[in-house]
Amino acid sequence: MDYVNAFWVGGLICALVQILMEKTKMMPGRIMVLLVCLGAVISAFGLYEPFQEFAGAGSSVPLLGFGNILMKGVKEAVDSNGFIGIFQGGFKAGAVGTTAALVFGYLASLAFNPKMKK
């Protein structure tokens, strides 16, 4: 049942984003920022953990999960370092995912010779 819940929750998130892209004039970058911020807000209210337990990878793989990771890092850094943790926590928590995206994106660009759209 875990796989089914992950599939339909992740699919629902993607379908809602697709509807948002087609029915509004929002650019994809703004929608991505909206998803990260929404994940951080849901995490700040303490609702993301139960949602993630129910949906599994369906909730942690989309950009909502990245917002949750950033908020967790900020919470931990504030608890250990005080006010300065607001600025440190997100960088420390999101560093691995961001670095992996940059490195693998660069390697893919070397392997596949990307071209600009005309």
mmCIF file of C-alpha atoms in Angstrom:
data_model
loop_
_atom_site.group_PDB
_atom_site.id
_atom_site.type_symbol
_atom_site.label_atom_id
_atom_site.label_comp_id
_atom_site.label_asym_id
_atom_site.label_seq_id
_atom_site.Cartn_x
_atom_site.Cartn_y
_atom_site.Cartn_z
ATOM 1 C CA MET A 1 0.000 0.000 0.000
ATOM 2 C CA ASP A 2 2.997 2.305 0.539
ATOM 3 C CA TYR A 3 3.762 2.262 -3.179
ATOM 4 C CA VAL A 4 0.153 3.071 -4.072
ATOM 5 C CA ASN A 5 0.036 6.035 -1.688
ATOM 6 C CA ALA A 6 3.364 7.359 -2.950
ATOM 7 C CA PHE A 7 2.184 7.018 -6.548
ATOM 8 C CA TRP A 8 -1.157 8.765 -6.193
ATOM 9 C CA VAL A 9 0.091 11.556 -3.900
ATOM 10 C CA GLY A 10 3.107 12.309 -6.111
ATOM 11 C CA GLY A 11 0.888 12.128 -9.188
ATOM 12 C CA LEU A 12 -1.649 14.473 -7.616
ATOM 13 C CA ILE A 13 1.067 17.009 -6.787
ATOM 14 C CA CYS A 14 2.371 16.840 -10.352
ATOM 15 C CA ALA A 15 -1.135 17.092 -11.816
ATOM 16 C CA LEU A 16 -1.922 20.167 -9.709
ATOM 17 C CA VAL A 17 1.321 21.790 -10.810
ATOM 18 C CA GLN A 18 0.532 20.996 -14.445
ATOM 19 C CA ILE A 19 -2.912 22.574 -14.074
ATOM 20 C CA LEU A 20 -1.297 25.620 -12.469
ATOM 21 C CA MET A 21 1.129 25.902 -15.391
ATOM 22 C CA GLU A 22 -1.599 25.651 -18.011
ATOM 23 C CA LYS A 23 -4.301 27.799 -16.398
ATOM 24 C CA THR A 24 -2.116 30.662 -15.172
ATOM 25 C CA LYS A 25 0.646 32.699 -16.717
ATOM 26 C CA MET A 26 3.108 31.687 -13.995
ATOM 27 C CA MET A 27 6.548 30.752 -15.251
ATOM 28 C CA PRO A 28 7.912 27.307 -14.249
ATOM 29 C CA GLY A 29 10.632 28.866 -12.077
ATOM 30 C CA ARG A 30 8.056 30.714 -9.998
ATOM 31 C CA ILE A 31 6.016 27.555 -9.586
ATOM 32 C CA MET A 32 9.124 25.723 -8.389
ATOM 33 C CA VAL A 33 9.802 28.465 -5.823
ATOM 34 C CA LEU A 34 6.140 28.301 -4.763
ATOM 35 C CA LEU A 35 6.458 24.539 -4.146
ATOM 36 C CA VAL A 36 9.644 24.899 -2.093
ATOM 37 C CA CYS A 37 8.070 27.676 -0.005
ATOM 38 C CA LEU A 38 4.863 25.677 0.433
ATOM 39 C CA GLY A 39 6.875 22.692 1.671
ATOM 40 C CA ALA A 40 8.717 24.932 4.136
ATOM 41 C CA VAL A 41 5.472 26.459 5.421
ATOM 42 C CA ILE A 42 3.800 23.065 5.828
ATOM 43 C CA SER A 43 6.898 21.896 7.706
ATOM 44 C CA ALA A 44 6.893 24.980 9.926
ATOM 45 C CA PHE A 45 3.350 24.177 11.041
ATOM 46 C CA GLY A 46 4.365 20.589 11.813
ATOM 47 C CA LEU A 47 2.108 19.048 9.175
ATOM 48 C CA TYR A 48 4.766 17.689 6.838
ATOM 49 C CA GLU A 49 5.900 14.738 8.982
ATOM 50 C CA PRO A 50 2.453 13.066 9.120
ATOM 51 C CA PHE A 51 2.004 13.809 5.408
ATOM 52 C CA GLN A 52 5.375 12.221 4.633
ATOM 53 C CA GLU A 53 4.614 9.155 6.754
ATOM 54 C CA PHE A 54 1.430 8.627 4.750
ATOM 55 C CA ALA A 55 2.756 9.427 1.262
ATOM 56 C CA GLY A 56 6.402 8.365 1.526
ATOM 57 C CA ALA A 57 8.399 9.213 -1.594
ATOM 58 C CA GLY A 58 5.294 10.767 -3.160
ATOM 59 C CA SER A 59 5.770 13.698 -0.818
ATOM 60 C CA SER A 60 9.541 13.775 -0.383
ATOM 61 C CA VAL A 61 10.656 13.600 -4.027
ATOM 62 C CA PRO A 62 8.797 16.668 -5.398
ATOM 63 C CA LEU A 63 10.002 20.142 -4.502
ATOM 64 C CA LEU A 64 7.774 20.158 -1.440
ATOM 65 C CA GLY A 65 10.298 17.771 0.099
ATOM 66 C CA PHE A 66 13.171 20.175 -0.569
ATOM 67 C CA GLY A 67 11.307 22.918 1.304
ATOM 68 C CA ASN A 68 10.805 20.511 4.192
ATOM 69 C CA ILE A 69 14.529 19.680 4.275
ATOM 70 C CA LEU A 70 15.433 23.371 4.306
ATOM 71 C CA MET A 71 13.022 24.094 7.157
ATOM 72 C CA LYS A 72 14.317 21.136 9.184
ATOM 73 C CA GLY A 73 17.861 22.430 8.768
ATOM 74 C CA VAL A 74 16.847 25.910 9.882
ATOM 75 C CA LYS A 75 15.021 24.557 12.945
ATOM 76 C CA GLU A 76 18.022 22.459 13.992
ATOM 77 C CA ALA A 77 20.485 25.298 13.430
ATOM 78 C CA VAL A 78 18.355 27.763 15.397
ATOM 79 C CA ASP A 79 18.107 25.293 18.264
ATOM 80 C CA SER A 80 21.887 24.829 18.385
ATOM 81 C CA ASN A 81 23.243 28.238 17.277
ATOM 82 C CA GLY A 82 20.481 30.697 18.056
ATOM 83 C CA PHE A 83 19.518 33.522 15.709
ATOM 84 C CA ILE A 84 22.432 32.993 13.318
ATOM 85 C CA GLY A 85 21.028 29.512 12.616
ATOM 86 C CA ILE A 86 18.331 31.134 10.479
ATOM 87 C CA PHE A 87 21.025 31.906 7.931
ATOM 88 C CA GLN A 88 23.116 28.733 8.354
ATOM 89 C CA GLY A 89 20.557 25.957 8.559
ATOM 90 C CA GLY A 90 19.126 26.021 5.069
ATOM 91 C CA PHE A 91 22.553 26.063 3.446
ATOM 92 C CA LYS A 92 23.816 23.154 5.487
ATOM 93 C CA ALA A 93 20.681 21.039 5.006
ATOM 94 C CA GLY A 94 20.318 21.683 1.287
ATOM 95 C CA ALA A 95 23.994 21.499 0.359
ATOM 96 C CA VAL A 96 24.107 17.825 -0.616
ATOM 97 C CA GLY A 97 21.046 17.948 -2.870
ATOM 98 C CA THR A 98 22.094 21.188 -4.515
ATOM 99 C CA THR A 99 25.649 19.982 -5.076
ATOM 100 C CA ALA A 100 24.424 16.715 -6.562
ATOM 101 C CA ALA A 101 22.092 18.558 -8.950
ATOM 102 C CA LEU A 102 24.907 20.841 -10.104
ATOM 103 C CA VAL A 103 27.496 18.078 -10.523
ATOM 104 C CA PHE A 104 25.192 15.639 -12.318
ATOM 105 C CA GLY A 105 23.764 18.419 -14.482
ATOM 106 C CA TYR A 106 27.279 19.410 -15.504
ATOM 107 C CA LEU A 107 28.252 15.803 -16.242
ATOM 108 C CA ALA A 108 25.110 15.337 -18.316
ATOM 109 C CA SER A 109 25.933 18.483 -20.292
ATOM 110 C CA LEU A 110 29.385 17.072 -21.057
ATOM 111 C CA ALA A 111 27.997 13.714 -22.113
ATOM 112 C CA PHE A 112 25.067 14.898 -24.234
ATOM 113 C CA ASN A 113 26.203 18.210 -25.792
ATOM 114 C CA PRO A 114 23.189 20.449 -25.013
ATOM 115 C CA LYS A 115 21.944 22.997 -27.556
ATOM 116 C CA MET A 116 19.923 26.175 -27.161
ATOM 117 C CA LYS A 117 16.312 26.151 -28.364
ATOM 118 C CA LYS A 118 15.666 28.134 -31.536
#
